Coordinates of C-alpha atoms in Angstrom, one line a residue:
X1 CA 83.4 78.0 113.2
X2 CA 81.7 81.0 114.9
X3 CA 85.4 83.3 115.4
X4 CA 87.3 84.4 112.5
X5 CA 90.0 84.9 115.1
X6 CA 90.1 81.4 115.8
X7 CA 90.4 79.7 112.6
X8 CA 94.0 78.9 112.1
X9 CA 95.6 80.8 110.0
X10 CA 93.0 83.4 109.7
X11 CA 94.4 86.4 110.0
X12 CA 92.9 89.6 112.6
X13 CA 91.9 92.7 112.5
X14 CA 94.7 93.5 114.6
X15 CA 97.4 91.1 113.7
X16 CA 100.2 93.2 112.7
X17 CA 103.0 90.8 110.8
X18 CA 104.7 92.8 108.9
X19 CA 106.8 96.6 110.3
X20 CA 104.4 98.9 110.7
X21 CA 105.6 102.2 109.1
X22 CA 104.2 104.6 111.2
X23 CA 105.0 108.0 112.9
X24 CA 106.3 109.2 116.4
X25 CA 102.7 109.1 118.1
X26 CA 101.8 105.4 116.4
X27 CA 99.3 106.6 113.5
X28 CA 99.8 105.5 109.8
X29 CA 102.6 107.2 108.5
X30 CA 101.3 109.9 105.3
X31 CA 103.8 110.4 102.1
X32 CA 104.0 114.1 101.6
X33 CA 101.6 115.4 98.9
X34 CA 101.9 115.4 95.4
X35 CA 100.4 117.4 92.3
X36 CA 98.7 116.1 89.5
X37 CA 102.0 116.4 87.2
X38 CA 104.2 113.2 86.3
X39 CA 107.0 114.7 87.4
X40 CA 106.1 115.4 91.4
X41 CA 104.8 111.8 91.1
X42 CA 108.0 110.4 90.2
X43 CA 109.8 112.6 92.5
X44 CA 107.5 111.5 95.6
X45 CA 107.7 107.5 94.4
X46 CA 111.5 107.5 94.0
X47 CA 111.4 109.1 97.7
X48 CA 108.9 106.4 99.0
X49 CA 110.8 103.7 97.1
X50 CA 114.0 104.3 99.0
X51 CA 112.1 103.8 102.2
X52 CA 110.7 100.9 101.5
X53 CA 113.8 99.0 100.4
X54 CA 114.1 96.0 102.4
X55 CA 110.6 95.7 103.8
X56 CA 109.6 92.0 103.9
X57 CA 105.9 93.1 103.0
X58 CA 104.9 96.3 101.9
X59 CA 101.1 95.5 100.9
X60 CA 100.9 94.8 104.5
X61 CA 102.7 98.3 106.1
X62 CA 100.6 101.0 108.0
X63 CA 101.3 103.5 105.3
X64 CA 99.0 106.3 103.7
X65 CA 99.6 107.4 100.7
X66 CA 98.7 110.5 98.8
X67 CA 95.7 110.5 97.5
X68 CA 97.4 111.7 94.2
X69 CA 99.0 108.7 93.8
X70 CA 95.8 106.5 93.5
X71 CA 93.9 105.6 90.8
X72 CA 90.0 106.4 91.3
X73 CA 88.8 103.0 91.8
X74 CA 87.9 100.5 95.1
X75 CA 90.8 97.5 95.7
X76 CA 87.8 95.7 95.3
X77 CA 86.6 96.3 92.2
X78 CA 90.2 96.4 90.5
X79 CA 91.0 93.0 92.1
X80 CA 88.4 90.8 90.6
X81 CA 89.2 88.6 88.0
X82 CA 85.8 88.5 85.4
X83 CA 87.3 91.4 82.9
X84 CA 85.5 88.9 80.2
X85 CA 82.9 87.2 81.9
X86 CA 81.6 86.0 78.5
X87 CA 85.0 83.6 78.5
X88 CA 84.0 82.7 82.5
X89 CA 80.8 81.5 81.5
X90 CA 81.5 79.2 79.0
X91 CA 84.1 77.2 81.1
X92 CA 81.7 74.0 81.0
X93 CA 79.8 74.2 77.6
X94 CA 82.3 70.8 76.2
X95 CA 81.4 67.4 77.6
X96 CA 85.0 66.4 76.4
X97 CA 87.5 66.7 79.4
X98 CA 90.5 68.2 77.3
X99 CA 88.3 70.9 75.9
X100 CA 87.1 72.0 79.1
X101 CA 90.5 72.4 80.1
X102 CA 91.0 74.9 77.6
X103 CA 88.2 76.5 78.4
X104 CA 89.4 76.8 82.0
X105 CA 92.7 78.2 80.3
X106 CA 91.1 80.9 78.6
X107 CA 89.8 82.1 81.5
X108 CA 93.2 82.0 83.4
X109 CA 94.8 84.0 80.5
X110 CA 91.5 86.4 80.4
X111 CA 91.6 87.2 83.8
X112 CA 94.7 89.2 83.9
X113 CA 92.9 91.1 81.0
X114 CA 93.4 94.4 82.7
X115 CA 96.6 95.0 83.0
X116 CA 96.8 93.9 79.3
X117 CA 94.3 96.8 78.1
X118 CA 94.6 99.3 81.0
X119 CA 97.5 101.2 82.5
X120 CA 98.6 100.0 86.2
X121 CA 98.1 101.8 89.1
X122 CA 97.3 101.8 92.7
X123 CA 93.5 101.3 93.5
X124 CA 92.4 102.7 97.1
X125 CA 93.2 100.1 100.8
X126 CA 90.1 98.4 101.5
X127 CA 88.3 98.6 104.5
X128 CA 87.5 95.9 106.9
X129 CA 83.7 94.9 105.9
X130 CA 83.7 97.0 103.0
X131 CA 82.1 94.8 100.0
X132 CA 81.6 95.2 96.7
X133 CA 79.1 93.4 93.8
X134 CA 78.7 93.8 90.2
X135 CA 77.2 91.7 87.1
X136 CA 76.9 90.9 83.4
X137 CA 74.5 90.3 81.2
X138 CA 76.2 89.3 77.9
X139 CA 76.6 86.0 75.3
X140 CA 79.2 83.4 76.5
X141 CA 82.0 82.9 74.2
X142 CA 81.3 80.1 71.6
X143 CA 83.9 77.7 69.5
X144 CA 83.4 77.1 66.1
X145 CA 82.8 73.2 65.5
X146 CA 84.1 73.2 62.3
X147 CA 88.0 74.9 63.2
X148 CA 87.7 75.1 66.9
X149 CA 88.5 78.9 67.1
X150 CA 87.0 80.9 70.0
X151 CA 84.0 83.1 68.6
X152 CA 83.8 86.4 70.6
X153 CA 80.6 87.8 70.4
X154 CA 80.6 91.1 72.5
X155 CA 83.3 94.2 73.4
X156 CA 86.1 93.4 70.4
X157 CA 89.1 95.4 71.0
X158 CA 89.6 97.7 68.2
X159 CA 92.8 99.5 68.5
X160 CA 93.1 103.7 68.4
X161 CA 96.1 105.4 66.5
X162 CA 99.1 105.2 68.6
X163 CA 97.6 103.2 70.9
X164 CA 100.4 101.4 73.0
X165 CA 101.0 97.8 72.8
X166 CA 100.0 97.7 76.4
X167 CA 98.2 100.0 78.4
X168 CA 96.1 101.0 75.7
X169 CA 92.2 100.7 76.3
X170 CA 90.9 101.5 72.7
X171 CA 87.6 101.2 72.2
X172 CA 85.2 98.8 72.3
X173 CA 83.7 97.4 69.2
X174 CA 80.8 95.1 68.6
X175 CA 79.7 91.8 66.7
X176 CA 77.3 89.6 65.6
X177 CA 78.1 85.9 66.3
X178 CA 80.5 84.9 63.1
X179 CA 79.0 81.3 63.2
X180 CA 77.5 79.3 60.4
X181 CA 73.6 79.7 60.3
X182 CA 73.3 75.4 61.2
X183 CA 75.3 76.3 64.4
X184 CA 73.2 78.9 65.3
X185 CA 74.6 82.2 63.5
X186 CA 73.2 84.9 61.1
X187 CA 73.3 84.3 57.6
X188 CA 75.9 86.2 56.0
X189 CA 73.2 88.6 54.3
X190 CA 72.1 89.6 57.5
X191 CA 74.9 89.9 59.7
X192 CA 75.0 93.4 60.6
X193 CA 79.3 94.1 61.2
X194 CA 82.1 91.8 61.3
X195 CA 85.2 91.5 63.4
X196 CA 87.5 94.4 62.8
X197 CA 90.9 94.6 62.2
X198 CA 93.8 94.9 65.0
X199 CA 94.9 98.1 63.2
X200 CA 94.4 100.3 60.5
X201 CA 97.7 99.8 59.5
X202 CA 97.7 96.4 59.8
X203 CA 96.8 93.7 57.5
X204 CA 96.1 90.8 60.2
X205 CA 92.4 90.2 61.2
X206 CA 91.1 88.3 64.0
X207 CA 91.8 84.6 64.3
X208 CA 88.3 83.6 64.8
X209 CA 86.8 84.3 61.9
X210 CA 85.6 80.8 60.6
X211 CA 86.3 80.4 56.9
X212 CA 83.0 80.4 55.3
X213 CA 82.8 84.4 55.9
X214 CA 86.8 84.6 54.3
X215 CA 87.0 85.6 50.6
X216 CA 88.0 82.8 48.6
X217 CA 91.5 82.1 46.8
X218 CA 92.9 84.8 50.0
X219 CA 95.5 83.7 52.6
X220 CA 94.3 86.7 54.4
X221 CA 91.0 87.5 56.2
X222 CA 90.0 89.9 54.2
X223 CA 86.3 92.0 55.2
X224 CA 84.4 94.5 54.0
X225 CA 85.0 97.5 56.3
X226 CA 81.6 99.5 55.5
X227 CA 80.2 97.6 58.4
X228 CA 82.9 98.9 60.6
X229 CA 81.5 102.7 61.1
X230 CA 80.0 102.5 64.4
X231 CA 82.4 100.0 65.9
X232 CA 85.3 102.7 66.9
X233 CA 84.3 104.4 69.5
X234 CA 86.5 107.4 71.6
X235 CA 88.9 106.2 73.9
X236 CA 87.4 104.7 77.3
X237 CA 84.0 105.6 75.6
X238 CA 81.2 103.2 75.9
X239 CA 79.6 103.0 72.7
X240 CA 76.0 103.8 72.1
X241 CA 74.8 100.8 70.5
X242 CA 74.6 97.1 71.6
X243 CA 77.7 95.9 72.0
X244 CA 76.8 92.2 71.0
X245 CA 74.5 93.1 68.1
X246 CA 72.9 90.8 66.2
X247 CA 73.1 87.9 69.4
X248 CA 69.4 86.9 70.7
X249 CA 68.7 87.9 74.9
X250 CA 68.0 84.3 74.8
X251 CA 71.9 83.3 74.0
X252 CA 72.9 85.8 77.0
X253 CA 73.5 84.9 80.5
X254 CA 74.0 86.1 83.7
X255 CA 77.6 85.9 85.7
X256 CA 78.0 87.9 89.2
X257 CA 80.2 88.8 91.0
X258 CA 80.6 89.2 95.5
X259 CA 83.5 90.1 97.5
X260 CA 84.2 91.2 101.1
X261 CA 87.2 92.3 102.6
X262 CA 87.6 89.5 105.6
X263 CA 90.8 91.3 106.9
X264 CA 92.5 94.5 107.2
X265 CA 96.3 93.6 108.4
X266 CA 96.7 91.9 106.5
X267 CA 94.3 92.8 103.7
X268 CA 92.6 89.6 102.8
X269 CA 89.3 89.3 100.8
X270 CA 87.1 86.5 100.1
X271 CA 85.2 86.8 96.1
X272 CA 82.6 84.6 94.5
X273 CA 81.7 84.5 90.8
X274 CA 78.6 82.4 89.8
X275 CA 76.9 81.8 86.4
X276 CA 74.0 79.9 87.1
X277 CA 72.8 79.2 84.0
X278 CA 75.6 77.4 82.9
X279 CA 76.2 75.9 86.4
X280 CA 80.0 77.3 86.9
X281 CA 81.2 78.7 90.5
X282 CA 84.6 79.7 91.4
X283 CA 85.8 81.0 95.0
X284 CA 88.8 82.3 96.1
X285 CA 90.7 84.3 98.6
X286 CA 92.6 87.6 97.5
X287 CA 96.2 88.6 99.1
X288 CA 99.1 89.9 97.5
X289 CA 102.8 90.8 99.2
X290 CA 104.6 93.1 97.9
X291 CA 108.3 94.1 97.9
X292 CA 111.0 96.4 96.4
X293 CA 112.9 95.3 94.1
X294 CA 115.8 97.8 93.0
X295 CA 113.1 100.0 90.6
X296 CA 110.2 97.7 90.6
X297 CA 107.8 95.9 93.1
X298 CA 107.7 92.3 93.2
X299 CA 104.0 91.4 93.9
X300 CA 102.7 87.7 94.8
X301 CA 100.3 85.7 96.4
X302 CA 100.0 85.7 99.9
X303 CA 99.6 82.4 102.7
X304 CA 95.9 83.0 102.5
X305 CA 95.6 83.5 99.0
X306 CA 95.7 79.5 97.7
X307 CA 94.2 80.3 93.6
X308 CA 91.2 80.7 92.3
X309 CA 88.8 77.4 92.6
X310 CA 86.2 76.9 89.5
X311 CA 83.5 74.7 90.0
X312 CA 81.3 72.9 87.4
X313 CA 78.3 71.9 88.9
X314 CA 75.8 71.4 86.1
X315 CA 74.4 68.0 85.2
X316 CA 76.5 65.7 82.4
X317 CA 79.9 65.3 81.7
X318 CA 82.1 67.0 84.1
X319 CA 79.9 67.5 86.8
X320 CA 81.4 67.9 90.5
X321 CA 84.8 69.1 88.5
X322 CA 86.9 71.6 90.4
X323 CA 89.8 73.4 88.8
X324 CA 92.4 75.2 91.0
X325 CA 94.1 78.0 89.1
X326 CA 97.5 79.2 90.8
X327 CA 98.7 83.0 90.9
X328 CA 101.9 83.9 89.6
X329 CA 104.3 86.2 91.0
X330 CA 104.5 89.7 89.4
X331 CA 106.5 92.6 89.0
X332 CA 105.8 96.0 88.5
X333 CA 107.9 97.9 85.9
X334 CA 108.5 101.5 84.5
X335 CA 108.4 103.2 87.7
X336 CA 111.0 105.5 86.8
X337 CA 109.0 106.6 83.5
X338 CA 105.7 106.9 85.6
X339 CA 104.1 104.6 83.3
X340 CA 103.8 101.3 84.9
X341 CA 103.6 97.9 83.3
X342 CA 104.0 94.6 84.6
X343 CA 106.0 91.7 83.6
X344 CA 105.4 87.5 84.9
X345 CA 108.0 85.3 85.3
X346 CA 107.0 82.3 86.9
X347 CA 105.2 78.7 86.5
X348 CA 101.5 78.3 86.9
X349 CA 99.3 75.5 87.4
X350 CA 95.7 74.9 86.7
X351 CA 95.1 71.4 88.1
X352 CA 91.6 69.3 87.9
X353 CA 89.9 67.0 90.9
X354 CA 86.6 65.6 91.2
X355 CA 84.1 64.7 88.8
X356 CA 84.0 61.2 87.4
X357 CA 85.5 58.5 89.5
X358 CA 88.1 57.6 87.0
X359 CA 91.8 57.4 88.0
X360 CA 93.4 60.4 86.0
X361 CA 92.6 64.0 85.7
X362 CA 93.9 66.7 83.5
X363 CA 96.2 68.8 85.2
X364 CA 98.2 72.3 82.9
X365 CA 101.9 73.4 83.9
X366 CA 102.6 76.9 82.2
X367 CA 105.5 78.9 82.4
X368 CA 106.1 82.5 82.1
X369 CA 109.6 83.5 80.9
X370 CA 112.3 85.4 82.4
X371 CA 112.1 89.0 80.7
X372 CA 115.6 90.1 79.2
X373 CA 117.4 93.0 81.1
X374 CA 117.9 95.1 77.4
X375 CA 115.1 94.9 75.0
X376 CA 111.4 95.8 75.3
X377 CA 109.5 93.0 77.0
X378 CA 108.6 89.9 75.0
X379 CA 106.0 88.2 77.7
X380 CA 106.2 84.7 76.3
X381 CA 105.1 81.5 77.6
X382 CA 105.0 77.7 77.0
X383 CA 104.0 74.7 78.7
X384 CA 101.9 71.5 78.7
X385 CA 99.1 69.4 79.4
X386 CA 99.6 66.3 81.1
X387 CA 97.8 63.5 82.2
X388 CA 97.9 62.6 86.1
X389 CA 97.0 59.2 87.8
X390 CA 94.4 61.0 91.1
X391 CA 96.7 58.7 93.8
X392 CA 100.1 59.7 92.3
X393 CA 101.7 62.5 94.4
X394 CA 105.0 62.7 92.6
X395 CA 102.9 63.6 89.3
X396 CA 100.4 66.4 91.2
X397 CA 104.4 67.8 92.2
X398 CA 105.5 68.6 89.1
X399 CA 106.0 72.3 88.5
X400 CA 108.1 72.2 85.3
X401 CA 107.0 70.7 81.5
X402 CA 110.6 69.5 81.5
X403 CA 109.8 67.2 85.1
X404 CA 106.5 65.4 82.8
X405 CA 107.2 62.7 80.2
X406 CA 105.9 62.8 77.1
X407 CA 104.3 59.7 76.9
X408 CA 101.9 61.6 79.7
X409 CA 101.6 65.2 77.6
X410 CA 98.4 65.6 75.8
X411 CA 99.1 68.8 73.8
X412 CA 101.3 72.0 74.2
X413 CA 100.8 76.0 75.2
X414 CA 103.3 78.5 73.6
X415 CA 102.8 82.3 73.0
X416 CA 102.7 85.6 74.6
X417 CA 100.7 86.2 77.1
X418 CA 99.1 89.9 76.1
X419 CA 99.1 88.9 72.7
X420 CA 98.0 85.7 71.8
X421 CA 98.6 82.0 73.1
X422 CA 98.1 78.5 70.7
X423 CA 98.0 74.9 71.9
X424 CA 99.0 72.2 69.6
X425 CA 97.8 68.6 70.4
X426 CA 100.3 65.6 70.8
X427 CA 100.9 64.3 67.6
X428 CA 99.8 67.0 65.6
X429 CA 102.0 70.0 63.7
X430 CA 99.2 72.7 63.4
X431 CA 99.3 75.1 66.0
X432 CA 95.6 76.4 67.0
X433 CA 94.6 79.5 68.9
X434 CA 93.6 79.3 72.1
X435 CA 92.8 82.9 72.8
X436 CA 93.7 86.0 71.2
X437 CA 93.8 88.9 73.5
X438 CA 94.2 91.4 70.8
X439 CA 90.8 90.6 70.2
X440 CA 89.4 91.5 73.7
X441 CA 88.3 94.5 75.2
X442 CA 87.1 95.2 78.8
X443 CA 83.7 94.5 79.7
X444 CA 81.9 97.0 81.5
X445 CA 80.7 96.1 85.2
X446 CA 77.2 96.6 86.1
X447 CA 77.0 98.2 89.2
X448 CA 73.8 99.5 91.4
X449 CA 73.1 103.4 91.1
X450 CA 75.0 104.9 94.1
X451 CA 71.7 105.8 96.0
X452 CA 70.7 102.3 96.3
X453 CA 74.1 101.3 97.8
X454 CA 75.3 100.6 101.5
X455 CA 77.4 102.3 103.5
X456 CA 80.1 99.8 103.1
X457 CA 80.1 99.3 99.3
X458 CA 82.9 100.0 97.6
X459 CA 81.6 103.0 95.6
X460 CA 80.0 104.6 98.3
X461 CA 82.2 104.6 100.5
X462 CA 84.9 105.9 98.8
X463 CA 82.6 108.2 97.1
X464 CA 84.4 111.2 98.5
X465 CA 87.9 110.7 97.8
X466 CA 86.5 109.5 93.8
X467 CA 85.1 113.0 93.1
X468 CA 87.8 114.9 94.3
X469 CA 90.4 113.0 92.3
X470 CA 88.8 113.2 89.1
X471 CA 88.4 117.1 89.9
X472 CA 92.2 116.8 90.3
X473 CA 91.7 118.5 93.6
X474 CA 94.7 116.0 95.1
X475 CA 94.5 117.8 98.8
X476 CA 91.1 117.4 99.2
X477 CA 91.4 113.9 98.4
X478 CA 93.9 113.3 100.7
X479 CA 91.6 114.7 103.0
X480 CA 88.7 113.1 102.6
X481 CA 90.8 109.8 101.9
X482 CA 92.5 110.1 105.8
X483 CA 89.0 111.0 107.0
X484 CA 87.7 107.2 106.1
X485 CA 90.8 105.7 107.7
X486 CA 90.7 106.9 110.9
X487 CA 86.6 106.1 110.9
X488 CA 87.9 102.5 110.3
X489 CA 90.6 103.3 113.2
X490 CA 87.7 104.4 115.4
X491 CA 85.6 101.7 114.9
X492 CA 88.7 99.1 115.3
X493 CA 89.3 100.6 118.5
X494 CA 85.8 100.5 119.1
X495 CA 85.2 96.4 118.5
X496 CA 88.5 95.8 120.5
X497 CA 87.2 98.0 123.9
X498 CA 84.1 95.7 123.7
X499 CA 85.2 92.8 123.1
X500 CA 83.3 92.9 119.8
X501 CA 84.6 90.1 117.2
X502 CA 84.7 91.2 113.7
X503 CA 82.3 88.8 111.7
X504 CA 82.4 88.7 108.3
X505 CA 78.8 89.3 106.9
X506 CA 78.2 87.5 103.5
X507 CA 81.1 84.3 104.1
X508 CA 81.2 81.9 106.1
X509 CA 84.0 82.3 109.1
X510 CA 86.2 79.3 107.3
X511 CA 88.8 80.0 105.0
X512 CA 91.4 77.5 106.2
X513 CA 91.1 75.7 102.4
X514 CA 91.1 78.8 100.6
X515 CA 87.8 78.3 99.9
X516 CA 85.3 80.5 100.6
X517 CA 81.6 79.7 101.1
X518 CA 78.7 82.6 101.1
X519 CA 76.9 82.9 104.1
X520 CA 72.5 83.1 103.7
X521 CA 73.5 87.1 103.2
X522 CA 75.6 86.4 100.6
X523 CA 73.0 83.9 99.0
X524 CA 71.0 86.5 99.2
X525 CA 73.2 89.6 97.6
X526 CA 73.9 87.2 94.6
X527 CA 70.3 86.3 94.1
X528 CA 69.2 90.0 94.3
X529 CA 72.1 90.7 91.7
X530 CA 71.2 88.0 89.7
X531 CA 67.2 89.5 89.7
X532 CA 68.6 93.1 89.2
X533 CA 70.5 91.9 86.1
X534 CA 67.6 89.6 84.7
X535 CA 65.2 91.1 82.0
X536 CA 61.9 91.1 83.4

């Protein structure tokens, strides 16, 4: 399919489906400006709020906001889903079917990582053809044979005083791989720090600390701390040394990351994220709606916007697997405070196909509780995982662990989703962690140095409006924020008087499944990241 325009369901560059909130001559309307302060912020959001009340999409209105009210980073680069790339990456290590699901679990829960460790804001619209890549270079998460913990072996949260429960970034600490020298770990007398503690008031240590490095006769993990002093960084600092110590370049791998925004109204991107070393894909299509709710902003999954799509593709057990991780709705809280933080209620599911010929798959039903109207919010979740026959419709339907029998259930999810969440497996009492989020930090992005970027890449292009805002000069970066706009007006209007389809450049024109494929440019982007990232 050569036309974007012609794909159905695709949307255009000029489709306008939702009311346009413009002003009297037709252009964008702009929010009057705010100051840096909390208080102006509030006072313009509570204004903007009132006039968005009732609007069936907002994510997809002609509005411009003040620049003041942005955070400083690409839509982008905020909307990608690899904040622990380590936990991507080791999606297929198992050749058993049950623990790959888990894997693939981890990674669901992992992905909404940022708005666990970072406040919530508003990133900058993306442009039509504006595209963005990044990449890691780091050791995949490993599970300990013995107790089947997850081992993380690079960025360790380690909580600041008066760090918030959410929201809080801390810093970043490092580790060397807590495994047993036979399963390919340092010997004890070498290891050069341990895992820290959640808190320095706090007793509780990270759950995947395999026993052999516990002191005996305690029910507690209990560590010497003296390997603990270069760990705590400031906050948002990067810390000087290697933040996965002690692990050999050989155990690291490579995972990258592509996106391009496909469509302006409304905004849709296409993303890829690859690992070649460990054969794992996944695809996807980004598009959110977003409405008013009384004080918060209900955001969702739009039509284009079908999950995230994770492929195995190495040889051995599991190869040609493809799991298809849903989006849950959203909302947007603590408006009124200025400090945002969002809440999930809603059911999930993270469903397998392909692979073997055999006639059932593994297929996950989570569900994210209803949050109390008093109280602080508790962000629990439970659910199951169940075993479908391929050929059996009614059983790919289910949406609630209540609809699945329990002669089908293989084992059960409970917890909280920015804390920690256990599976326990059918016909077993012990509860066993299945990630720990306290434990996670967010890994740093490698990005190209700005004078090797395009024109179109995320960071350059909103170059500008970045600098101004982190000089807290909020007019100018209004400014130079409505000066990209209407270049992306002009050109529009430019395509549209010639007759000039908007292509995009590195996927292919098809995004009917919600699948995304890269085009020979984006081949190439990835394989040039991939070299960039590489030791020599």
């Amino acid at each position: 399919m050569s036309k974007i325009e012609k794909v159905s369901g695709v949307p255009t560059d000029d489709d306008v489906v939702a009311t346009s909130f413009t002003n009297e001559d037709g252009t964008p309307a702009v929010i009057s400006e705010a100051g840096g302060g909390d208080e102006s912020k509030i006072k313009v959001l509570m204004g903007l709020l009132r006039k968005l009340v009732g609007v069936k999409d907002v994510a997809n209105m002609r509005l411009s906001l003040p620049a003041s009210l942005l955070e400083p980073i690409p839509n982008l680069e905020y909307w990608q889903y690899a904040d622990r790339a380590d936990i991507f990456a080791a999606i297929g290590d198992s050749h058993d079917e049950l623990e790959r699901m888990l894997a693939v679990l981890r990674f669901s829960f992992s992905k909404e990582l940022k708005f666990v460790r970072a406040r919530l804001g508003k990133p900058y619209n993306s442009a039509l053809g504006e595209h963005f890549r990044c990449s890691w270079r780091l050791p995949p998460l490993l599970i300990d044979k013995q107790t089947t913990l997850p081992v993380v072996r690079t960025h360790i949260h380690v909580p600041l005083p008066g760090e918030p429960a959410y929201g809080g970034q801390g810093g970043s600490g490092w580790t060397t791989p807590v495994l047993r020298p036979e399963q390919g770990g340092l010997p004890p007398s070498e290891t050069s720090s341990l895992l820290s503690t959640s808190s320095k008031n706090s007793k509780r240590q990270p759950s995947s600390v395999p026993p052999s490095l516990r002191k005996s006769g305690s029910k507690e993990h209990v560590f010497d701390m003296s390997a603990l002093n270069r760990a705590i960084p400031g906050p948002g600092d990067e810390i000087e040394s290697d933040p996965d110590a002690g692990v050999k370049d050989s155990e690291k791998v490579s995972v990258v990351f592509l996106c391009e925004q496909i469509s302006h109204h409304p905004p849709v991107s296409a993303a890829y994220y690859g690992c070649p070393e460990r054969g794992i894909e996944a695809v996807g299509m980004d598009q959110i709606v977003a409405k008013v709710s009384g004080m918060s902003v209900k955001v969702g999954p739009g039509p284009m916007n079908q999950g995230i799509f994770v492929k195995i593709k190495r040889e051995g057990p599991g190869q040609g697997e493809e799991y298809r991780i849903t989006h849950p709705q959203a909302c947007v809280n603590g408006i009124l405070k200025g400090s945002y933080y969002g809440t999930i209620s809603d059911q999930i599911s993270v469903t397998c196909a392909g692979g073997s010929s055999g006639k059932t798959k593994l297929r996950a039903l989570l569900d994210y509780k209803d949050e109390s109207w008093i109280g602080k919010p508790r962000f629990l979740l439970d659910g199951v995982i169940y075993r479908y026959d391929v050929d059996d419709e009614e059983q790919l339907s289910w949406t609630r662990a209540k609809q699945v029998p329990k002669d089908r259930v293989v084992a059960e999810i409970e917890g909280q989703w920015m804390k920690t969440v256990k599976y326990r497996l059918k016909g077993e009492k012990e509860w066993k962690v299945l990630l720990d989020l306290d434990l996670l930090a967010l890994i740093p992005k490698s990005v190209r140095p700005m004078e090797e970027q395009e024109e179109q890449e995320s960071r350059k292009l909103w170059d500008p409006v970045t600098q101004q805002l982190l000089g807290k000069n909020w007019s100018q970066a209004t400014n130079e924020k409505l000066v990209i706009e209407q270049r992306q007006r002009d050109l529009s209007a430019k395509r549209k008087a010639a007759k000039d389809e908007f292509k995009p450049r590195f996927f292919n024109p098809d995004f009917e499944t919600g699948r995304p494929t890269l085009s020979e440019e984006g081949l190439k982007a990835v394989k040039d990241e991939l070299a960039r990232t590489r030791p020599q």
